[in-house]
Coordinates of C-alpha atoms and ligand atoms in Angstrom, one line a residue:
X15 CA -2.4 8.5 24.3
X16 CA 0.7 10.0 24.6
X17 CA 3.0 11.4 21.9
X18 CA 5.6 10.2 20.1
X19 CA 8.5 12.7 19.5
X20 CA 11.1 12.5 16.2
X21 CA 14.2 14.2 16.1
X22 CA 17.0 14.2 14.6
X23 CA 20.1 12.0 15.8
X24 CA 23.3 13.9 14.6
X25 CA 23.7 17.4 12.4
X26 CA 20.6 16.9 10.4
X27 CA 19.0 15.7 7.2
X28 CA 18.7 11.7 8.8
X29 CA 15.5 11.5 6.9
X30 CA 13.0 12.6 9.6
X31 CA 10.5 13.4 6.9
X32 CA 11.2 10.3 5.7
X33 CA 10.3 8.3 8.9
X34 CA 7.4 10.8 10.0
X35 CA 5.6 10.4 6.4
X36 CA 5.8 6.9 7.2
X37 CA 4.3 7.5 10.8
X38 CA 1.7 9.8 9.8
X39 CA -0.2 7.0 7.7
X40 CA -1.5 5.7 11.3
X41 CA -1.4 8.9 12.9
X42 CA -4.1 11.6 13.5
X43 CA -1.8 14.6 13.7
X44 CA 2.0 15.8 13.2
X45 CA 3.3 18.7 14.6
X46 CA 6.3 21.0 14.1
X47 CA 7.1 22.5 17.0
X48 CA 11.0 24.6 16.5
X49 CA 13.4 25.9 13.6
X50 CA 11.5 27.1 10.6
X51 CA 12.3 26.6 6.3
X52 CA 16.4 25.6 7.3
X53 CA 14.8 22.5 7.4
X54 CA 14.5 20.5 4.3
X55 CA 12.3 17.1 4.8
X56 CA 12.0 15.3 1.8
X57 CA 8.8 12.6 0.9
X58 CA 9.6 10.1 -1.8
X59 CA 5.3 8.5 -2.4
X60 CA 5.5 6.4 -5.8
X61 CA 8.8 7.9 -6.7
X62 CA 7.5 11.3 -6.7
X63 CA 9.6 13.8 -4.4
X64 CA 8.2 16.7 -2.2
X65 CA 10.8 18.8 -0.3
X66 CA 8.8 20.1 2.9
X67 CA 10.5 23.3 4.7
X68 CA 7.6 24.5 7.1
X69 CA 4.5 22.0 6.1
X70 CA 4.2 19.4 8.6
X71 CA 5.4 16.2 7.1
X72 CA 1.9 14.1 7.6
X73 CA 0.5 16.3 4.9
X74 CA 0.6 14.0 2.1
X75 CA -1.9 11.9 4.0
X76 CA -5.6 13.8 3.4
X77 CA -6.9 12.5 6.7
X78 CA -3.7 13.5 8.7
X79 CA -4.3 17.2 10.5
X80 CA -0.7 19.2 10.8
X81 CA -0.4 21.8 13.2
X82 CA 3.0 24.6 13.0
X83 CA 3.2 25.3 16.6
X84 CA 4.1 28.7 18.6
X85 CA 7.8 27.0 18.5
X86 CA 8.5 27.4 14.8
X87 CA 9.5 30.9 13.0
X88 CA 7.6 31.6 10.3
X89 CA 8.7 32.7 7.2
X90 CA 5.1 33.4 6.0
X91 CA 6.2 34.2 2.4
X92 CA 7.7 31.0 2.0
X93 CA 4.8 29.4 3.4
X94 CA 2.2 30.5 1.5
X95 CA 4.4 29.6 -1.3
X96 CA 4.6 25.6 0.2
X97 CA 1.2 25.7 0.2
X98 CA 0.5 26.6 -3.5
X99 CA 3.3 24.1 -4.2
X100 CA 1.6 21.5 -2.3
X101 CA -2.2 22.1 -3.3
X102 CA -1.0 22.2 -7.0
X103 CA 0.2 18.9 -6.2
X104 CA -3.3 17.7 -5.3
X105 CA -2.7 18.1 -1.6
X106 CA -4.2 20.2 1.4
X107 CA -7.5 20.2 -0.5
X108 CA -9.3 20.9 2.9
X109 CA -7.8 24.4 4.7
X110 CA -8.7 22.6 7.6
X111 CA -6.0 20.1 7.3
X112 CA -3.2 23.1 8.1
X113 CA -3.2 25.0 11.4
X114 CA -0.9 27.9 12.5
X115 CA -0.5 29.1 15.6
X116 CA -1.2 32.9 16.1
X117 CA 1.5 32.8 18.8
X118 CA 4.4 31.6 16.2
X119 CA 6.7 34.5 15.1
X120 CA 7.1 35.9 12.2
X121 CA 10.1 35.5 10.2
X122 CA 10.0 38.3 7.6
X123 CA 12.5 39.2 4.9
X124 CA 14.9 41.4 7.1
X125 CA 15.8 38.8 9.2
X126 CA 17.1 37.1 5.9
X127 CA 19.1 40.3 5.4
X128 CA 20.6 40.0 8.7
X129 CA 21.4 36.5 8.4
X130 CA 23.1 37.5 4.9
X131 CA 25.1 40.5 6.0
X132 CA 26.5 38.9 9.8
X133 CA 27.5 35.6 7.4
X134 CA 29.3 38.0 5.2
X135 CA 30.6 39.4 8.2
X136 CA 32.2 36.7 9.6
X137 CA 34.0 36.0 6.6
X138 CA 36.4 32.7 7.1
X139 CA 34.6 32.2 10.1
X140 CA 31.0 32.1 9.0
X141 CA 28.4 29.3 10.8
X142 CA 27.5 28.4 7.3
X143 CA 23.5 29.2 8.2
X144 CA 20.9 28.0 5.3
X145 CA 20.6 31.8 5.0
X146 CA 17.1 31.9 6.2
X147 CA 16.7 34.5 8.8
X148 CA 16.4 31.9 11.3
X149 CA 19.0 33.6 14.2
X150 CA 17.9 37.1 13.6
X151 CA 14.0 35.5 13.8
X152 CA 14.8 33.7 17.2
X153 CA 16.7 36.7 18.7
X154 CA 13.4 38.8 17.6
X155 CA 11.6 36.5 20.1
X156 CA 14.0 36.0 23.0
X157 CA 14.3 39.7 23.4
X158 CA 10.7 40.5 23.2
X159 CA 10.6 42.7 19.9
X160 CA 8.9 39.9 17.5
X161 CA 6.6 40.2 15.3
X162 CA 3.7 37.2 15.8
X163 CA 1.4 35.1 13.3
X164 CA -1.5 37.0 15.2
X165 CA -0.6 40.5 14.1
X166 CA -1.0 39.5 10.8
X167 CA -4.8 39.9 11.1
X168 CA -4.7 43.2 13.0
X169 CA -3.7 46.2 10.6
X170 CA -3.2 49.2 13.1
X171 CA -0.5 46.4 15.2
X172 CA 0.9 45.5 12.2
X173 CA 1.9 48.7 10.8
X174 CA 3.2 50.1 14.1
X175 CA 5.4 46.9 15.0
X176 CA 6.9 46.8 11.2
X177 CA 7.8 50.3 11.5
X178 CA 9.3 49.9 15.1
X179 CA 11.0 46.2 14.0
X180 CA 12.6 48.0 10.8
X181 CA 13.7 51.2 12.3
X182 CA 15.9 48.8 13.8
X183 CA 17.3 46.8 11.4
X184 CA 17.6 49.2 8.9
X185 CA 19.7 51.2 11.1
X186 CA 21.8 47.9 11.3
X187 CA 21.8 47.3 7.7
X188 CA 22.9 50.5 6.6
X189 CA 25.0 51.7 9.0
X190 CA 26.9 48.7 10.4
X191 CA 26.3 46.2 7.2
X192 CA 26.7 48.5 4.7
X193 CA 23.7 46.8 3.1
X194 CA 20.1 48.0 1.6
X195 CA 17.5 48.3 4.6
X196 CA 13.5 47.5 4.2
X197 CA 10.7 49.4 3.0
X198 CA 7.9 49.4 5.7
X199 CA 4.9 50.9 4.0
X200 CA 5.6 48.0 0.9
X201 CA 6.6 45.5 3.3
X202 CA 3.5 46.3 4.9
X203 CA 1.0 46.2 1.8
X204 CA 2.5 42.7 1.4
X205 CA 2.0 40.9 4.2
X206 CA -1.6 42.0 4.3
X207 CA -1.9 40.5 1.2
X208 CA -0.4 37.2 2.5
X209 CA -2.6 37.6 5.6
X210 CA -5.6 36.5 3.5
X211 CA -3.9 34.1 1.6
X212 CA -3.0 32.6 5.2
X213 CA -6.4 33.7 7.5
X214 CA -8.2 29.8 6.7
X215 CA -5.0 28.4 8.2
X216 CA -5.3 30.6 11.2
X217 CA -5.4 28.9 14.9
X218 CA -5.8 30.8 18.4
X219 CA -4.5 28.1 20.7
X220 CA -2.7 25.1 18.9
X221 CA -1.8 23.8 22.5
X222 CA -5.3 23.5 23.0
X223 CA -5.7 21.9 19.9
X224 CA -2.9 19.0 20.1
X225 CA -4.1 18.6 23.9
X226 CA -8.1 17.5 22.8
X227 CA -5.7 14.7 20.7
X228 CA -3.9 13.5 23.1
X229 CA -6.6 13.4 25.5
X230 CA -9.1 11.2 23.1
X231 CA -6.8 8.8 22.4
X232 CA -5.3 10.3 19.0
X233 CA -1.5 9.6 17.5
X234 CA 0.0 12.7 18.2
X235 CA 3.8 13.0 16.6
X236 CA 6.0 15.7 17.0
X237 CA 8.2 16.6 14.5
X238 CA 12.1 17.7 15.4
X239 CA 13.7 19.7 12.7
X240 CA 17.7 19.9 12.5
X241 CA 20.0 17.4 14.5
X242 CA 20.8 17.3 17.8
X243 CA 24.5 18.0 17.6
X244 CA 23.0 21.5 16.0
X245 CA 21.2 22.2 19.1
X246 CA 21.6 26.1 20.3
X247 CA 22.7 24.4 23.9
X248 CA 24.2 21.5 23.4
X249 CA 25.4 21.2 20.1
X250 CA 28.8 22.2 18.4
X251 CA 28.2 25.9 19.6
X252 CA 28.6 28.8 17.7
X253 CA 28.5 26.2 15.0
X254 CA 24.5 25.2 15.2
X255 CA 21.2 26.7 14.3
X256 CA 19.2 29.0 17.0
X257 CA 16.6 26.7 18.8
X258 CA 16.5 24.1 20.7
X259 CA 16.6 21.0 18.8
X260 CA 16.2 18.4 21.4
X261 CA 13.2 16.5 22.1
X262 CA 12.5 18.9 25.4
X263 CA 11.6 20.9 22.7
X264 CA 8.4 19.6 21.6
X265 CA 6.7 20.3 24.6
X266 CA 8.0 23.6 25.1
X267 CA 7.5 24.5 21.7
X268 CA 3.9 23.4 21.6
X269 CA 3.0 24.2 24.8
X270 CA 2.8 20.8 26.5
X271 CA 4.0 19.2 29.8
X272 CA 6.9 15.9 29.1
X273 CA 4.1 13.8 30.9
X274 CA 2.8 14.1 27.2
X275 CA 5.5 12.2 25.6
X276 CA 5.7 8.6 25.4
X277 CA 8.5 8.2 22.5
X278 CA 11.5 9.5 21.5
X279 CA 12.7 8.0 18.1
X280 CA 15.9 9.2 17.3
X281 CA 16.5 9.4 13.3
X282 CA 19.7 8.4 12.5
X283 CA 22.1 7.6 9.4
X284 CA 24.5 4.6 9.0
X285 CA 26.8 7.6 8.2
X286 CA 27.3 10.9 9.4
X287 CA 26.4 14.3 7.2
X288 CA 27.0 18.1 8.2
X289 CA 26.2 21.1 6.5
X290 CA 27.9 24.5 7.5
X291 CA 31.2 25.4 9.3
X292 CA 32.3 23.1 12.6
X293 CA 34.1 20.2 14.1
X294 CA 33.0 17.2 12.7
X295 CA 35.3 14.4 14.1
X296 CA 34.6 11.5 11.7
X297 CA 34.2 13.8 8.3
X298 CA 36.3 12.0 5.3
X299 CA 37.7 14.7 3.0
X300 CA 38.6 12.3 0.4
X301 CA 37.3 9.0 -2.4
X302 CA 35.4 7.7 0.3
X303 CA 33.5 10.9 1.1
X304 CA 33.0 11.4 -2.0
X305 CA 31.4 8.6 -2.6
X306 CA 29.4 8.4 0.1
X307 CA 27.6 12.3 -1.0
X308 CA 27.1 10.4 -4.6
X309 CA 25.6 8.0 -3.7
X310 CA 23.4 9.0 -1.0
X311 CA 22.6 12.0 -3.2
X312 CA 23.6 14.4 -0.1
X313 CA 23.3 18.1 -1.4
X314 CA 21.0 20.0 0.6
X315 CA 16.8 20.1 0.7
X316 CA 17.2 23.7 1.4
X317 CA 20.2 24.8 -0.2
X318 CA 21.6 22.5 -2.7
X319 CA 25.2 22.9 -1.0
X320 CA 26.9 19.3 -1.0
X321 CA 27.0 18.0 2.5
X322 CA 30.0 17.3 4.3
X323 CA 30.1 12.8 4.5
X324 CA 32.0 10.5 7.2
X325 CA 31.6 7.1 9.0
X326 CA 28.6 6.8 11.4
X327 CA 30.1 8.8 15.0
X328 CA 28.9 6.8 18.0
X329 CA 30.3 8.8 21.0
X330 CA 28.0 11.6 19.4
X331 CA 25.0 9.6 18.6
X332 CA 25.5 8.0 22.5
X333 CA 25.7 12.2 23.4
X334 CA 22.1 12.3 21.1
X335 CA 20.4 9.5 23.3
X336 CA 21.7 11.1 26.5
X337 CA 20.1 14.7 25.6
X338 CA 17.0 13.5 23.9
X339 CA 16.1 10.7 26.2
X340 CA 15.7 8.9 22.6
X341 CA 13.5 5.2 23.6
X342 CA 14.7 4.0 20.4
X343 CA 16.0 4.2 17.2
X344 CA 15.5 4.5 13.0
X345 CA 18.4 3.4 11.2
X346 CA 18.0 5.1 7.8
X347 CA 20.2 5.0 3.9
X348 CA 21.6 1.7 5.2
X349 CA 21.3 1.1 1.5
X350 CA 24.2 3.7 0.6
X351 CA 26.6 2.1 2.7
X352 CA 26.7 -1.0 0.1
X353 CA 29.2 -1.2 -1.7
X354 CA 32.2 -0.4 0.1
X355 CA 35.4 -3.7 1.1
X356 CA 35.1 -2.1 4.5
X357 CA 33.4 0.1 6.9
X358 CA 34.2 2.2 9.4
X359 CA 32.5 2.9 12.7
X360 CA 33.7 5.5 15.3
X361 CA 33.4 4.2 18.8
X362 CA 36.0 6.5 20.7
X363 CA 38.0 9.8 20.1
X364 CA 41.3 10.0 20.7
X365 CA 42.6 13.5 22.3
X366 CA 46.5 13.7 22.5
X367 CA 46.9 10.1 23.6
X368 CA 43.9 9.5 25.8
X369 CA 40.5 7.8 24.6
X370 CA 37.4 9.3 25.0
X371 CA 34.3 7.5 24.8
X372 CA 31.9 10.6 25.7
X373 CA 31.9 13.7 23.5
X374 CA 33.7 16.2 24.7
X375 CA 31.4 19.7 25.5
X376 CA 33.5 21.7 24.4
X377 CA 33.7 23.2 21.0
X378 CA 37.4 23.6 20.6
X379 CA 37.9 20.0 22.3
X380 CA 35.8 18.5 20.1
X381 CA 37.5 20.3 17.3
X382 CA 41.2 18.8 18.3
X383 CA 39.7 14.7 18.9
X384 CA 40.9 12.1 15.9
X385 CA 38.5 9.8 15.8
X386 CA 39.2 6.2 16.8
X387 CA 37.4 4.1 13.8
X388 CA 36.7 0.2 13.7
X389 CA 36.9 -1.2 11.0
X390 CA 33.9 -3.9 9.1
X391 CA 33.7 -5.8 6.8
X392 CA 31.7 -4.2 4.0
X393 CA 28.5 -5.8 1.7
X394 CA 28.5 -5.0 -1.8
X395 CA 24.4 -6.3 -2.6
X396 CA 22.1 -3.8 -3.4
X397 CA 19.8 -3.7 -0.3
X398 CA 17.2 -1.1 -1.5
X399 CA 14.6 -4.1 -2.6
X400 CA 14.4 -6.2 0.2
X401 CA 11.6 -6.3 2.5
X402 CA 12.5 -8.6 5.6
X403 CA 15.6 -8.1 7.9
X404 CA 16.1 -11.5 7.3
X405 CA 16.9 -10.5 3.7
X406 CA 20.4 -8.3 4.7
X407 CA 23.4 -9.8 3.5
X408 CA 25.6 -11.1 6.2
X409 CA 27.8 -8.6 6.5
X410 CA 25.1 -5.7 6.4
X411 CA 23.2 -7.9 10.0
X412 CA 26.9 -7.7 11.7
X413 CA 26.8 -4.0 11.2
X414 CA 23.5 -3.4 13.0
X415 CA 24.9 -6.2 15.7
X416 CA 27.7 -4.3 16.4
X417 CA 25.9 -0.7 16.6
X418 CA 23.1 -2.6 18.9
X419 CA 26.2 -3.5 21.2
X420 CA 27.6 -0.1 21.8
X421 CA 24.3 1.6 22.5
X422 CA 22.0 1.1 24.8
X423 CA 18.6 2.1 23.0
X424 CA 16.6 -0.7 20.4
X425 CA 17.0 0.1 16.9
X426 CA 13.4 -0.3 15.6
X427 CA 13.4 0.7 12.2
X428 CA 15.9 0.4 9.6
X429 CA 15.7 1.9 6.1
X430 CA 16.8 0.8 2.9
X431 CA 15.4 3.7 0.5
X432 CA 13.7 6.8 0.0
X433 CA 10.5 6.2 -0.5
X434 CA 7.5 4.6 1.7
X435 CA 8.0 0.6 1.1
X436 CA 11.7 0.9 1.9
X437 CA 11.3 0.9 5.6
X438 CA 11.8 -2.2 7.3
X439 CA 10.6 -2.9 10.7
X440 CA 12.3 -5.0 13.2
X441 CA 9.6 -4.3 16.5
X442 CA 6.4 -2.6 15.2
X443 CA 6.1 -0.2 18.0
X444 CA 4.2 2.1 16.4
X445 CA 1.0 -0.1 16.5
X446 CA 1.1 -0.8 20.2
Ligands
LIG502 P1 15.5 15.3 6.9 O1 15.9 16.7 6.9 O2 16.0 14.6 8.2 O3 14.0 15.1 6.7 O4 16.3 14.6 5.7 P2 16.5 15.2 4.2 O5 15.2 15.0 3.5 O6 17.1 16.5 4.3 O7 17.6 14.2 3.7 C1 17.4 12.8 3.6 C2 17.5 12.4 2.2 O8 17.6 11.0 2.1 C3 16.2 12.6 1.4 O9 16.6 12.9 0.0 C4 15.4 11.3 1.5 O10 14.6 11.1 0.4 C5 16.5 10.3 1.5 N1 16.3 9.1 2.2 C6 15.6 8.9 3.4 N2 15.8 7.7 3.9 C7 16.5 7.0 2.9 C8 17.0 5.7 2.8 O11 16.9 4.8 3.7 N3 17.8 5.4 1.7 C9 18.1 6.3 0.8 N4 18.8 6.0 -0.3 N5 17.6 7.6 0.8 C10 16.9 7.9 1.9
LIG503 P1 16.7 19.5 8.6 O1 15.5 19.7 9.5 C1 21.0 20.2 8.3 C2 22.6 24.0 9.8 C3 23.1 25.0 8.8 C4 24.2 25.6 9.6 C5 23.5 25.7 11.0 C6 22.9 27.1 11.2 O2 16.5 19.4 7.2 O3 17.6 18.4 9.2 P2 20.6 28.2 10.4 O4 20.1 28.5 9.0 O5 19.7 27.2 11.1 O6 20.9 29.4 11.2 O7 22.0 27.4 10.2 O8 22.6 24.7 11.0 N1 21.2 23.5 9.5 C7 20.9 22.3 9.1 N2 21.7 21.3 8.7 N3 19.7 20.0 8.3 C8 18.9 21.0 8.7 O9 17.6 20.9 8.9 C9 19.5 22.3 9.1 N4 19.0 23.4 9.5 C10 20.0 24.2 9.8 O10 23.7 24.3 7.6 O11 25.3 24.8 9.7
LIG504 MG1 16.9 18.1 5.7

């Protein structure tokens, strides 16, 4: 069977681990294939919260295998920490449950160093990063000079590639950062330490593995970290993380042809969010805003920084379904959009007098567009307890009518909460 792909629908934190705990109950495996801990996913089962950063987020179900594929940079420290956190929780009980590729790099604790001292560096004009090593980690890998999850298990490499890797960057840290470099010998001694902790996770060939599940008929789904408006390509660029966050990704992260992929789901809010530095056309700087990050509790899985809050943008969630190939949609926190005499919806930008209705690919453009908002009426119910569409108050179905008429994918899902029972289903495409 083929898989089914979920990704992330605008800058981030749309509740993918939401939607792919959800999806995991009926699947046999979830894999994350690109970015590393910047992501936060969090899993509300019976009101308890987990906050996954690197765990695939099918691990809460026992009989659910989770693979972290060559894709993903690996911060292996905070790993092994997610997997105490996790087993102390009663989860991961069987090793076997966990497999990471030996072909996924290694994100180790200079690359945090980096990250720190270039943010620094850019003072005023900063990317706003989740400060974990995840540019310096990529460019380690683009120009050949990573360190990988397989050299962890082979002493002599290890030692010779740390002391190469943090010739390097200490050179960089001192003498262009001003900043405190890395010892190799300790850094060394450490991570052979957290190779044992992390050898009974170890996998040669998790193409391979995904592969045998697909070909025998097994749920496969991939899990996108990030947004797609924070993809290194096509996103708000410099302002966006350093993979590739689109759905392409999950075959070329796990090693897997697009013949493999049956499903897009984009993951999508009924407002927009946006962590970090860059254009974000619709943001609200004001009441509204602000009540919108209350209520939707929108500080940060990873970093606790409050997230930038706006009206739902759909020239740049049309600009997600274009890049993605997205076959349909999950429309999630309806539920915080309650409350409000009226709501807006961005259809079209408006750039010194002329409308847009495609997003603009360029940075600075997008930086200059007002957004053009409609305006609807608003629903003040609580939501969060109902169980049938049927159940939405008037005004809350007109809102999903009109978003159905401006794009041209089937929303499929729409959640009213955080946890498990909130989710309501409008086509159960998941079972067919
Ligand atoms: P992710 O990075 O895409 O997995 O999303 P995050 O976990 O960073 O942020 C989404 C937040 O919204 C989490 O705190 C979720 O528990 C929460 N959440 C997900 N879906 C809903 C929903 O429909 N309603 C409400 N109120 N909260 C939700
Ligand atoms: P999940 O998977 C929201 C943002 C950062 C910053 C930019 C670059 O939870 O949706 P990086 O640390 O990747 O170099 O930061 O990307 N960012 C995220 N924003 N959700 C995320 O992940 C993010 N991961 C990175 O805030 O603007
Ligand atoms: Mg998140």
């Amino acid at each position: 069977m083929p898989g089914f792909v979920v990704v992330g629908a605008q800058w981030g934190d749309e509740g993918k681990g939401k939607l792919v705990d959800v999806f995991a109950e009926k699947s046999d495996l979830v894999v994350r294939y690109q970015g590393g801990a910047n992501a936060g996913h969090t899993l509300v089962v019976n009101g308890k919260k987990t906050v996954l950063h690197l765990i695939p987020s099918g691990i809460l179900h026992p009989k659910t295998q989770c693979v972290i594929a060559p894709g993903v940079v690996v911060d292996v420290f905070g790993l092994v920490n997610e997997i105490k956190m996790v087993k102390a929780n009663g989860y991961l009980r069987d090793p076997s449950q966990l497999k990471v590729s030996d072909n996924a790099t290694l994100l180790l604790p200079y690359h945090k160093l980096l990250d720190a001292a270039r943010e620094k560096d850019l003072a005023e004009g900063k990317i706003g990063t989740t400060g974990k090593g995840i540019g310096p980690a990529y460019e380690d890998r683009a120009s050949r000079r990573a360190l990988l999850m397989a050299d962890l298990f082979e002493p002599e490499t290890l030692k010779a590639k740390l002391e190469f890797a943090i010739g390097e960057k200490n050179h960089l840290l001192k003498n262009m950062y001003q900043t405190e470099g890395t010892d190799p010998v300790a850094l060394t001694q450490e991570l052979l330490e957290i190779a044992r902790e992390l050898a009974p996770y170890r996998c040669d060939d998790t193409s391979l593995f995904v592969d045998k599940y697909l070909k025998e008929n097994g749920r496969v789904i991939f899990e996108g970290a990030q947004g797609a408006m924070l993809d290194n390509f096509h996103g708000s660029y410099p302002f966006v993380t350093s993979s590739s966050t689109v759905a392409g990704s999950a075959c070329t992260g796990t090693g897997l042809g697009p013949s493999r992929i049956k499903t897009v789901t984009g993951v999508f809010k009924a407002y927009t969010t946006r962590v970090g530095t860059g254009p974000f056309p619709t943001e609200l700087d004001n009441e509204i805003g602000a009540k919108i990050r209350a209520e939707g509790h929108e500080f940060g899985a990873t970093t606790g920084r409050p997230r930038r809050c706006g009206w739902l943008d759909l020239v740049a969630l049309r600009y997600a379904i274009r890049i993605n190939g997205m076959t349909n949609l999950a429309l999630m926190k309806l539920d915080i959009l309650s409350g409000h005499d009226h709501v807006g919806i961005c259809n079209a930008y408006n750039l010194n007098g002329q409308t847009l209705t495609e997003l603009p690919p360029s940075t600075q453009t997008l930086s200059r567009v007002e957004p053009v908002i409609e305006w609807l009426p608003g629903w003040k119910e609580d939501i969060s307890q109902i169980t049938e569409m049927t159940q939405l108050p008037p005004a809350a179905k007109a809102y999903i009518e009109y978003l159905k008429t401006h794009i041209d994918v089937p929303i499929e899902i729409v959640s009213v909460g955080p946890g498990r029972e909130q989710t309501l289903w409008i086509r159960p495409f998941f079972e067919g």
